Amino acid sequence: MDRRTAIKVIGGSVLGIAGLGALATREDIIRWLDADKAAMESGETKAGKVSTRFYKPLERELSVLGFGCMRFPMKNGEIDYELTDKMVDYAYRHGVNYYDTAYFYHGGKSEETIGRILKKYPRESFCLTDKMPTSMIDDPDDIPEIFEEQLRRCGVEYFDNYLLHSLSSMEKFERIYLAGGGLDFLREQKENGRIRSLGFSFHGDVPFFNYLMDNFTWDCTMIQLNYLDWNEANESPNGSRQAGSLYRKAEEKNVPCFIMEPVKGGNLAELPKNAMDILKRREPKKSAASWALRYVGTKPLVVTMLSGMSTIEQVVDNVSTTTEFKPLDDADMRVLNLSMGKNDNTGMIPCTYCRYCDPCPYGVDIAGVIKTYNLWAERLGLTEGGHGGIKEKKEFLIRYKNAVEKSARADHCTRCLKCMPRCPQSINIPTEIRKVDEFVQKLEKDIHKKAEGASV
């Protein structure tokens, strides 16, 4: 694709998702991104910028869309640095100024990668967030060394936001951060200017969240919020469906919210056809992911929504959604609620594919198994109430076997339970993996039975 053709694909002020569909190769995508950059720099095309919201602890505007650094594109088992660099550059020049990494994302390579990429921009032009890896710490004396290592990895002298990562246990919080002095150390770093804003990300229950909010002062919090995990004031929290309770407590304390999993790990980007048909009647050109982002961004206490973007299509769609950001109005909410009513009881497993459960001692690709099931079982009409036949059953098995190596499939789960305490969503992983295994076995039996009948 030459530059002139790429400019036509760009189609004016905002890169079009439709044009991206024609780009089949990585090389095409890179040339396309280079063409967009050249067009913007030359003035051949002009694009709006992602909307911003004022974040008082830093006294600055932050983009309503944040680039989560947990799902960078991969090449040969490693982060595809060239493509990641160009995707981040696209987001940056379209107004994204918030980047969120963590100590163990991409096996420790995320911090180095985003730090290296951001080096080309003025330090004050972006906000970099990192997190203390709570789950990995047994000895509080390790906290200073980890913090210094994070600064070195990222190549910065300070973090704009810094979070206690994935708080889920009162016992560990008290042992590591209170009795162990971890929180005092991080507060000292804030006083010394090496942390500009201090908060926590959360994966625990509502009583623990309320305790943290009632007994400590925080600049911000990061919570999981999306329209499937929201509970109204008159609804009791249930599993991951507690976002409403968390948000209302933050609102009571006037603590700004940064949001993880607004698209629930991509689950809300791939809706059942009947739900999508309802949304398309309201907004024919809008993606399912855009509805999810607009829902979250409608909440006034939300500063930035994080999206772990692994493809340029995701970046472009999310940038488009958050440019001149338009919250959902009452009519939109009614349509979304209607689509959710159609989306009940699909059997979808509430996994966000974060891979905190990795590695499985027996090699099961937990996220890969569940993602394949979530993406294709309902879509092919194979869940309860569906009408999928032998053709659809064969297609599912082909997709499953192509997506997950034989040694990493659900039938290798031994129910050792090592994954259970690691799951931020509190999913009973062995039970769900067994469900997928039984589902696969049933499809194979149905196909075999049909073949036997045909041969008689």
GROMACS .gro file of C-alpha atoms in nm:
model
  456
    1MET     CA    1   0.000   0.000   0.000
    2ASP     CA    2   0.154   0.333  -0.105
    3ARG     CA    3   0.109   0.660   0.082
    4ARG     CA    4  -0.152   0.797  -0.159
    5THR     CA    5  -0.364   0.483  -0.121
    6ALA     CA    6  -0.323   0.491   0.255
    7ILE     CA    7  -0.445   0.850   0.266
    8LYS     CA    8  -0.757   0.742   0.077
    9VAL     CA    9  -0.810   0.465   0.331
   10ILE     CA   10  -0.769   0.720   0.609
   11GLY     CA   11  -1.061   0.900   0.453
   12GLY     CA   12  -1.020   1.247   0.597
   13SER     CA   13  -0.998   1.355   0.955
   14VAL     CA   14  -1.034   1.027   1.143
   15LEU     CA   15  -0.896   0.689   1.037
   16GLY     CA   16  -1.184   0.465   0.942
   17ILE     CA   17  -1.240   0.122   1.090
   18ALA     CA   18  -1.387   0.011   0.760
   19GLY     CA   19  -1.058   0.086   0.585
   20LEU     CA   20  -0.863  -0.118   0.833
   21GLY     CA   21  -1.052  -0.429   0.739
   22ALA     CA   22  -0.869  -0.439   0.406
   23LEU     CA   23  -0.528  -0.447   0.574
   24ALA     CA   24  -0.453  -0.815   0.601
   25THR     CA   25  -0.088  -0.805   0.703
   26ARG     CA   26   0.122  -0.657   0.978
   27GLU     CA   27   0.330  -0.473   0.718
   28ASP     CA   28   0.019  -0.310   0.570
   29ILE     CA   29  -0.086  -0.191   0.915
   30ILE     CA   30   0.257  -0.041   0.984
   31ARG     CA   31   0.258   0.140   0.647
   32TRP     CA   32  -0.093   0.262   0.718
   33LEU     CA   33   0.010   0.401   1.056
   34ASP     CA   34   0.313   0.569   0.900
   35ALA     CA   35   0.088   0.726   0.636
   36ASP     CA   36  -0.151   0.856   0.900
   37LYS     CA   37   0.138   1.013   1.090
   38ALA     CA   38   0.276   1.176   0.776
   39ALA     CA   39  -0.067   1.303   0.675
   40MET     CA   40  -0.127   1.462   1.015
   41GLU     CA   41   0.219   1.619   1.024
   42SER     CA   42   0.179   1.762   0.674
   43GLY     CA   43  -0.171   1.890   0.739
   44GLU     CA   44  -0.327   1.669   0.471
   45THR     CA   45  -0.565   1.533   0.730
   46LYS     CA   46  -0.685   1.676   1.057
   47ALA     CA   47  -0.827   1.476   1.342
   48GLY     CA   48  -0.995   1.562   1.665
   49LYS     CA   49  -0.840   1.477   1.998
   50VAL     CA   50  -0.963   1.237   2.264
   51SER     CA   51  -1.169   1.423   2.522
   52THR     CA   52  -1.012   1.502   2.859
   53ARG     CA   53  -1.125   1.537   3.219
   54PHE     CA   54  -0.964   1.739   3.495
   55TYR     CA   55  -0.781   1.536   3.760
   56LYS     CA   56  -0.737   1.756   4.063
   57PRO     CA   57  -0.458   1.561   4.242
   58LEU     CA   58  -0.229   1.629   3.944
   59GLU     CA   59  -0.392   1.962   3.854
   60ARG     CA   60  -0.410   1.860   3.489
   61GLU     CA   61  -0.633   1.728   3.214
   62LEU     CA   62  -0.617   1.354   3.149
   63SER     CA   63  -0.752   1.176   2.844
   64VAL     CA   64  -1.078   0.992   2.905
   65LEU     CA   65  -0.920   0.694   2.725
   66GLY     CA   66  -0.610   0.538   2.879
   67PHE     CA   67  -0.374   0.293   2.711
   68GLY     CA   68  -0.351  -0.022   2.924
   69CYS     CA   69  -0.015  -0.192   2.879
   70MET     CA   70  -0.117  -0.549   2.961
   71ARG     CA   71  -0.212  -0.675   2.614
   72PHE     CA   72   0.047  -0.543   2.368
   73PRO     CA   73   0.060  -0.716   2.025
   74MET     CA   74   0.291  -1.017   2.015
   75LYS     CA   75   0.529  -1.157   1.755
   76ASN     CA   76   0.707  -1.491   1.795
   77GLY     CA   77   0.617  -1.504   2.164
   78GLU     CA   78   0.757  -1.158   2.243
   79ILE     CA   79   0.611  -0.807   2.247
   80ASP     CA   80   0.604  -0.676   1.890
   81TYR     CA   81   0.794  -0.358   1.972
   82GLU     CA   82   0.769  -0.192   1.631
   83LEU     CA   83   0.392  -0.237   1.606
   84THR     CA   84   0.337  -0.145   1.972
   85ASP     CA   85   0.545   0.170   1.925
   86LYS     CA   86   0.339   0.280   1.626
   87MET     CA   87   0.008   0.200   1.798
   88VAL     CA   88   0.107   0.404   2.104
   89ASP     CA   89   0.224   0.683   1.874
   90TYR     CA   90  -0.115   0.683   1.701
   91ALA     CA   91  -0.293   0.704   2.036
   92TYR     CA   92  -0.060   0.979   2.159
   93ARG     CA   93  -0.100   1.205   1.857
   94HIS     CA   94  -0.477   1.160   1.881
   95GLY     CA   95  -0.474   1.286   2.238
   96VAL     CA   96  -0.426   0.983   2.464
   97ASN     CA   97  -0.196   1.097   2.745
   98TYR     CA   98  -0.254   0.825   3.009
   99TYR     CA   99  -0.051   0.502   3.009
  100ASP     CA  100  -0.092   0.227   3.268
  101THR     CA  101   0.160  -0.050   3.330
  102ALA     CA  102   0.246  -0.290   3.613
  103TYR     CA  103   0.540  -0.490   3.744
  104PHE     CA  104   0.438  -0.829   3.607
  105TYR     CA  105   0.252  -0.735   3.286
  106HIS     CA  106   0.401  -0.926   2.993
  107GLY     CA  107   0.629  -1.114   3.232
  108GLY     CA  108   0.797  -0.791   3.343
  109LYS     CA  109   0.853  -0.654   2.990
  110SER     CA  110   0.561  -0.410   2.983
  111GLU     CA  111   0.734  -0.146   3.196
  112GLU     CA  112   1.049  -0.153   2.984
  113THR     CA  113   0.851  -0.138   2.661
  114ILE     CA  114   0.623   0.153   2.746
  115GLY     CA  115   0.908   0.342   2.914
  116ARG     CA  116   1.121   0.312   2.602
  117ILE     CA  117   0.834   0.417   2.374
  118LEU     CA  118   0.739   0.721   2.584
  119LYS     CA  119   1.100   0.848   2.590
  120LYS     CA  120   1.043   1.030   2.262
  121TYR     CA  121   0.776   1.255   2.413
  122PRO     CA  122   0.819   1.542   2.663
  123ARG     CA  123   0.787   1.394   3.013
  124GLU     CA  124   0.522   1.643   3.120
  125SER     CA  125   0.305   1.559   2.818
  126PHE     CA  126   0.192   1.218   2.945
  127CYS     CA  127   0.082   1.051   3.268
  128LEU     CA  128   0.250   0.720   3.353
  129THR     CA  129   0.094   0.490   3.611
  130ASP     CA  130   0.267   0.193   3.773
  131LYS     CA  131   0.169  -0.035   4.060
  132MET     CA  132   0.323  -0.214   4.358
  133PRO     CA  133   0.272  -0.589   4.290
  134THR     CA  134   0.088  -0.681   4.612
  135SER     CA  135   0.034  -1.045   4.518
  136MET     CA  136   0.409  -1.104   4.470
  137ILE     CA  137   0.524  -0.954   4.799
  138ASP     CA  138   0.585  -1.173   5.102
  139ASP     CA  139   0.847  -0.956   5.271
  140PRO     CA  140   0.761  -0.583   5.305
  141ASP     CA  141   1.134  -0.507   5.301
  142ASP     CA  142   1.126  -0.588   4.927
  143ILE     CA  143   0.901  -0.289   4.852
  144PRO     CA  144   1.175  -0.021   4.824
  145GLU     CA  145   1.382  -0.239   4.591
  146ILE     CA  146   1.080  -0.316   4.370
  147PHE     CA  147   0.990   0.053   4.350
  148GLU     CA  148   1.343   0.147   4.244
  149GLU     CA  149   1.343  -0.132   3.986
  150GLN     CA  150   1.017   0.000   3.840
  151LEU     CA  151   1.162   0.349   3.799
  152ARG     CA  152   1.466   0.200   3.625
  153ARG     CA  153   1.257  -0.021   3.398
  154CYS     CA  154   1.037   0.270   3.293
  155GLY     CA  155   1.331   0.509   3.263
  156VAL     CA  156   1.158   0.785   3.460
  157GLU     CA  157   1.233   0.980   3.778
  158TYR     CA  158   0.875   0.977   3.904
  159PHE     CA  159   0.535   0.817   3.850
  160ASP     CA  160   0.235   1.043   3.794
  161ASN     CA  161  -0.001   0.787   3.947
  162TYR     CA  162   0.111   0.499   4.163
  163LEU     CA  163  -0.123   0.229   4.290
  164LEU     CA  164  -0.120  -0.049   4.544
  165HIS     CA  165  -0.196  -0.322   4.294
  166SER     CA  166  -0.497  -0.550   4.317
  167LEU     CA  167  -0.592  -0.515   4.682
  168SER     CA  168  -0.813  -0.811   4.768
  169SER     CA  169  -0.718  -0.928   5.118
  170MET     CA  170  -0.750  -0.737   5.444
  171GLU     CA  171  -0.489  -0.967   5.600
  172LYS     CA  172  -0.228  -0.896   5.334
  173PHE     CA  173  -0.300  -0.523   5.325
  174GLU     CA  174  -0.249  -0.497   5.700
  175ARG     CA  175   0.060  -0.719   5.700
  176ILE     CA  176   0.239  -0.567   5.400
  177TYR     CA  177   0.125  -0.208   5.389
  178LEU     CA  178   0.041  -0.126   5.752
  179ALA     CA  179   0.245  -0.339   5.993
  180GLY     CA  180   0.516  -0.386   5.728
  181GLY     CA  181   0.545  -0.015   5.657
  182GLY     CA  182   0.477  -0.038   5.284
  183LEU     CA  183   0.217   0.237   5.282
  184ASP     CA  184   0.441   0.469   5.486
  185PHE     CA  185   0.723   0.411   5.237
  186LEU     CA  186   0.503   0.499   4.941
  187ARG     CA  187   0.375   0.810   5.117
  188GLU     CA  188   0.737   0.914   5.170
  189GLN     CA  189   0.799   0.873   4.797
  190LYS     CA  190   0.502   1.099   4.734
  191GLU     CA  191   0.641   1.362   4.971
  192ASN     CA  192   0.972   1.339   4.784
  193GLY     CA  193   0.800   1.391   4.446
  194ARG     CA  194   0.872   1.044   4.311
  195ILE     CA  195   0.500   0.966   4.325
  196ARG     CA  196   0.266   1.250   4.233
  197SER     CA  197  -0.067   1.079   4.310
  198LEU     CA  198  -0.122   0.770   4.527
  199GLY     CA  199  -0.413   0.526   4.518
  200PHE     CA  200  -0.500   0.159   4.485
  201SER     CA  201  -0.651  -0.083   4.237
  202PHE     CA  202  -0.912  -0.315   4.378
  203HIS     CA  203  -1.023  -0.675   4.338
  204GLY     CA  204  -1.173  -0.751   4.679
  205ASP     CA  205  -1.521  -0.741   4.826
  206VAL     CA  206  -1.737  -0.442   4.916
  207PRO     CA  207  -1.672  -0.445   5.294
  208PHE     CA  208  -1.295  -0.433   5.234
  209PHE     CA  209  -1.337  -0.146   4.986
  210ASN     CA  210  -1.550   0.044   5.236
  211TYR     CA  211  -1.281  -0.011   5.502
  212LEU     CA  212  -1.013   0.132   5.273
  213MET     CA  213  -1.226   0.432   5.186
  214ASP     CA  214  -1.339   0.504   5.543
  215ASN     CA  215  -1.000   0.473   5.713
  216PHE     CA  216  -0.742   0.613   5.470
  217THR     CA  217  -0.696   0.912   5.242
  218TRP     CA  218  -0.645   0.833   4.874
  219ASP     CA  219  -0.593   1.048   4.567
  220CYS     CA  220  -0.771   0.795   4.347
  221THR     CA  221  -0.888   0.439   4.310
  222MET     CA  222  -0.901   0.199   4.018
  223ILE     CA  223  -1.205  -0.027   4.005
  224GLN     CA  224  -1.356  -0.269   3.757
  225LEU     CA  225  -1.668  -0.111   3.610
  226ASN     CA  226  -1.876  -0.206   3.309
  227TYR     CA  227  -2.245  -0.246   3.243
  228LEU     CA  228  -2.247  -0.619   3.321
  229ASP     CA  229  -2.072  -0.572   3.656
  230TRP     CA  230  -2.290  -0.280   3.769
  231ASN     CA  231  -2.535  -0.334   4.056
  232GLU     CA  232  -2.797  -0.077   4.149
  233ALA     CA  233  -2.834   0.060   4.502
  234ASN     CA  234  -3.117  -0.183   4.574
  235GLU     CA  235  -2.919  -0.484   4.444
  236SER     CA  236  -2.680  -0.676   4.667
  237PRO     CA  237  -2.326  -0.729   4.534
  238ASN     CA  238  -2.277  -1.071   4.379
  239GLY     CA  239  -1.933  -1.187   4.266
  240SER     CA  240  -1.786  -0.939   4.021
  241ARG     CA  241  -2.126  -0.768   3.997
  242GLN     CA  242  -2.044  -0.505   4.258
  243ALA     CA  243  -1.925  -0.208   4.053
  244GLY     CA  244  -2.220   0.008   4.156
  245SER     CA  245  -2.145  -0.042   4.525
  246LEU     CA  246  -1.779   0.048   4.476
  247TYR     CA  247  -1.853   0.352   4.264
  248ARG     CA  248  -2.114   0.488   4.505
  249LYS     CA  249  -1.867   0.459   4.796
  250ALA     CA  250  -1.600   0.641   4.596
  251GLU     CA  251  -1.861   0.903   4.512
  252GLU     CA  252  -1.947   0.941   4.882
  253LYS     CA  253  -1.577   1.005   4.958
  254ASN     CA  254  -1.523   1.212   4.641
  255VAL     CA  255  -1.234   0.991   4.531
  256PRO     CA  256  -1.174   1.004   4.152
  257CYS     CA  257  -1.204   0.672   3.969
  258PHE     CA  258  -0.986   0.517   3.702
  259ILE     CA  259  -1.161   0.225   3.536
  260MET     CA  260  -1.026  -0.115   3.436
  261GLU     CA  261  -1.212  -0.365   3.220
  262PRO     CA  262  -1.471  -0.122   3.078
  263VAL     CA  263  -1.521  -0.375   2.798
  264LYS     CA  264  -1.483  -0.670   3.040
  265GLY     CA  265  -1.170  -0.810   2.880
  266GLY     CA  266  -1.323  -0.781   2.532
  267ASN     CA  267  -1.638  -0.973   2.623
  268LEU     CA  268  -1.854  -0.665   2.562
  269ALA     CA  269  -1.693  -0.612   2.223
  270GLU     CA  270  -1.836  -0.944   2.101
  271LEU     CA  271  -2.207  -0.950   2.181
  272PRO     CA  272  -2.467  -1.207   2.079
  273LYS     CA  273  -2.641  -1.120   1.753
  274ASN     CA  274  -2.977  -1.047   1.915
  275ALA     CA  275  -2.819  -0.797   2.155
  276MET     CA  276  -2.615  -0.636   1.877
  277ASP     CA  277  -2.920  -0.602   1.654
  278ILE     CA  278  -3.089  -0.391   1.922
  279LEU     CA  279  -2.786  -0.161   1.954
  280LYS     CA  280  -2.747  -0.132   1.575
  281ARG     CA  281  -3.103  -0.010   1.537
  282ARG     CA  282  -3.011   0.282   1.762
  283GLU     CA  283  -2.656   0.347   1.633
  284PRO     CA  284  -2.594   0.157   1.306
  285LYS     CA  285  -2.227   0.256   1.278
  286LYS     CA  286  -2.121   0.213   1.641
  287SER     CA  287  -1.936  -0.092   1.771
  288ALA     CA  288  -2.032  -0.293   2.076
  289ALA     CA  289  -1.714  -0.173   2.248
  290SER     CA  290  -1.815   0.190   2.193
  291TRP     CA  291  -2.139   0.131   2.384
  292ALA     CA  292  -1.940  -0.018   2.672
  293LEU     CA  293  -1.702   0.278   2.686
  294ARG     CA  294  -1.979   0.533   2.662
  295TYR     CA  295  -2.164   0.362   2.947
  296VAL     CA  296  -1.863   0.387   3.177
  297GLY     CA  297  -1.777   0.740   3.069
  298THR     CA  298  -2.127   0.854   3.157
  299LYS     CA  299  -2.034   0.823   3.526
  300PRO     CA  300  -1.918   1.173   3.635
  301LEU     CA  301  -1.653   1.054   3.884
  302VAL     CA  302  -1.471   0.857   3.612
  303VAL     CA  303  -1.152   1.028   3.496
  304THR     CA  304  -1.000   0.773   3.260
  305MET     CA  305  -1.113   0.438   3.117
  306LEU     CA  306  -0.833   0.193   3.054
  307SER     CA  307  -0.834  -0.035   2.754
  308GLY     CA  308  -0.569  -0.302   2.705
  309MET     CA  309  -0.548  -0.260   2.330
  310SER     CA  310  -0.371  -0.530   2.131
  311THR     CA  311  -0.477  -0.439   1.774
  312ILE     CA  312  -0.485  -0.116   1.577
  313GLU     CA  313  -0.856  -0.172   1.509
  314GLN     CA  314  -0.918  -0.151   1.884
  315VAL     CA  315  -0.707   0.164   1.916
  316VAL     CA  316  -0.883   0.339   1.628
  317ASP     CA  317  -1.232   0.241   1.745
  318ASN     CA  318  -1.165   0.348   2.104
  319VAL     CA  319  -1.004   0.675   1.996
  320SER     CA  320  -1.302   0.745   1.770
  321THR     CA  321  -1.547   0.670   2.053
  322THR     CA  322  -1.370   0.901   2.299
  323THR     CA  323  -1.302   1.187   2.058
  324GLU     CA  324  -1.561   1.456   2.135
  325PHE     CA  325  -1.690   1.202   2.384
  326LYS     CA  326  -2.066   1.161   2.396
  327PRO     CA  327  -2.210   1.004   2.715
  328LEU     CA  328  -2.520   0.788   2.691
  329ASP     CA  329  -2.847   0.976   2.726
  330ASP     CA  330  -3.167   0.835   2.877
  331ALA     CA  331  -3.283   0.693   2.544
  332ASP     CA  332  -2.945   0.525   2.491
  333MET     CA  333  -2.965   0.372   2.838
  334ARG     CA  334  -3.306   0.226   2.765
  335VAL     CA  335  -3.170   0.066   2.447
  336LEU     CA  336  -2.867  -0.072   2.630
  337ASN     CA  337  -3.086  -0.211   2.907
  338LEU     CA  338  -3.305  -0.377   2.646
  339SER     CA  339  -3.001  -0.537   2.483
  340MET     CA  340  -2.882  -0.663   2.821
  341GLY     CA  341  -3.217  -0.828   2.877
  342LYS     CA  342  -3.163  -1.014   2.552
  343ASN     CA  343  -2.809  -1.099   2.664
  344ASP     CA  344  -2.901  -1.284   2.983
  345ASN     CA  345  -2.838  -1.655   3.037
  346THR     CA  346  -2.594  -1.703   2.749
  347GLY     CA  347  -2.365  -1.913   2.967
  348MET     CA  348  -2.073  -1.676   2.912
  349ILE     CA  349  -1.792  -1.721   3.167
  350PRO     CA  350  -1.711  -1.381   3.328
  351CYS     CA  351  -1.338  -1.400   3.252
  352THR     CA  352  -1.146  -1.089   3.141
  353TYR     CA  353  -0.845  -1.290   3.013
  354CYS     CA  354  -0.605  -1.099   3.241
  355ARG     CA  355  -0.396  -1.417   3.286
  356TYR     CA  356  -0.333  -1.354   3.654
  357CYS     CA  357  -0.409  -1.726   3.691
  358ASP     CA  358  -0.104  -1.823   3.481
  359PRO     CA  359   0.092  -2.041   3.481
  360CYS     CA  360  -0.113  -2.355   3.527
  361PRO     CA  361   0.110  -2.630   3.673
  362TYR     CA  362  -0.039  -2.872   3.420
  363GLY     CA  363  -0.012  -2.642   3.121
  364VAL     CA  364  -0.379  -2.555   3.071
  365ASP     CA  365  -0.421  -2.231   2.874
  366ILE     CA  366  -0.699  -2.114   3.103
  367ALA     CA  367  -0.765  -1.780   2.933
  368GLY     CA  368  -0.740  -1.931   2.584
  369VAL     CA  369  -0.986  -2.209   2.664
  370ILE     CA  370  -1.241  -1.973   2.817
  371LYS     CA  371  -1.201  -1.705   2.551
  372THR     CA  372  -1.266  -1.951   2.269
  373TYR     CA  373  -1.577  -2.076   2.447
  374ASN     CA  374  -1.705  -1.723   2.515
  375LEU     CA  375  -1.640  -1.602   2.162
  376TRP     CA  376  -1.789  -1.892   1.970
  377ALA     CA  377  -2.029  -2.112   2.168
  378GLU     CA  378  -2.318  -1.865   2.177
  379ARG     CA  379  -2.237  -1.712   1.839
  380LEU     CA  380  -2.266  -2.052   1.673
  381GLY     CA  381  -2.594  -2.126   1.851
  382LEU     CA  382  -2.448  -2.396   2.073
  383THR     CA  383  -2.546  -2.268   2.418
  384GLU     CA  384  -2.878  -2.333   2.590
  385GLY     CA  385  -3.166  -2.235   2.365
  386GLY     CA  386  -2.944  -2.216   2.057
  387HIS     CA  387  -3.011  -2.388   1.728
  388GLY     CA  388  -2.663  -2.482   1.611
  389GLY     CA  389  -2.634  -2.804   1.416
  390ILE     CA  390  -2.356  -3.041   1.317
  391LYS     CA  391  -2.195  -2.779   1.090
  392GLU     CA  392  -2.170  -2.531   1.377
  393LYS     CA  393  -2.043  -2.797   1.618
  394LYS     CA  394  -1.767  -2.888   1.375
  395GLU     CA  395  -1.677  -2.521   1.332
  396PHE     CA  396  -1.648  -2.472   1.708
  397LEU     CA  397  -1.417  -2.771   1.744
  398ILE     CA  398  -1.198  -2.648   1.459
  399ARG     CA  399  -1.172  -2.304   1.618
  400TYR     CA  400  -1.102  -2.453   1.961
  401LYS     CA  401  -0.828  -2.682   1.832
  402ASN     CA  402  -0.670  -2.403   1.627
  403ALA     CA  403  -0.676  -2.159   1.919
  404VAL     CA  404  -0.553  -2.390   2.197
  405GLU     CA  405  -0.262  -2.635   2.174
  406LYS     CA  406  -0.358  -2.997   2.242
  407SER     CA  407  -0.150  -3.010   2.561
  408ALA     CA  408  -0.314  -2.691   2.690
  409ARG     CA  409  -0.682  -2.784   2.646
  410ALA     CA  410  -0.947  -2.816   2.913
  411ASP     CA  411  -0.911  -3.194   2.946
  412HIS     CA  412  -0.568  -3.143   3.110
  413CYS     CA  413  -0.715  -2.970   3.416
  414THR     CA  414  -0.658  -3.177   3.732
  415ARG     CA  415  -0.857  -2.947   3.964
  416CYS     CA  416  -0.544  -2.876   4.167
  417LEU     CA  417  -0.702  -2.537   4.261
  418LYS     CA  418  -0.372  -2.344   4.228
  419CYS     CA  419  -0.546  -2.095   3.999
  420MET     CA  420  -0.835  -2.015   4.233
  421PRO     CA  421  -0.679  -1.756   4.468
  422ARG     CA  422  -0.518  -1.571   4.177
  423CYS     CA  423  -0.842  -1.485   3.994
  424PRO     CA  424  -0.950  -1.119   4.042
  425GLN     CA  425  -1.301  -1.213   3.928
  426SER     CA  426  -1.337  -1.489   4.191
  427ILE     CA  427  -1.429  -1.736   3.918
  428ASN     CA  428  -1.439  -2.103   4.013
  429ILE     CA  429  -1.189  -2.175   3.737
  430PRO     CA  430  -1.174  -2.557   3.768
  431THR     CA  431  -1.554  -2.577   3.750
  432GLU     CA  432  -1.567  -2.354   3.442
  433ILE     CA  433  -1.282  -2.539   3.271
  434ARG     CA  434  -1.464  -2.866   3.338
  435LYS     CA  435  -1.777  -2.710   3.186
  436VAL     CA  436  -1.585  -2.631   2.868
  437ASP     CA  437  -1.431  -2.979   2.861
  438GLU     CA  438  -1.773  -3.143   2.898
  439PHE     CA  439  -1.908  -2.910   2.628
  440VAL     CA  440  -1.629  -3.013   2.389
  441GLN     CA  441  -1.679  -3.382   2.466
  442LYS     CA  442  -2.051  -3.352   2.398
  443LEU     CA  443  -1.987  -3.188   2.061
  444GLU     CA  444  -1.746  -3.464   1.965
  445LYS     CA  445  -1.997  -3.732   2.068
  446ASP     CA  446  -2.276  -3.562   1.872
  447ILE     CA  447  -2.061  -3.542   1.560
  448HIS     CA  448  -1.949  -3.905   1.599
  449LYS     CA  449  -2.308  -4.019   1.653
  450LYS     CA  450  -2.423  -3.829   1.344
  451ALA     CA  451  -2.143  -3.985   1.138
  452GLU     CA  452  -2.235  -4.335   1.256
  453GLY     CA  453  -2.598  -4.274   1.166
  454ALA     CA  454  -2.502  -4.153   0.821
  455SER     CA  455  -2.295  -4.466   0.755
  456VAL     CA  456  -2.578  -4.707   0.838
   0.00000   0.00000   0.00000
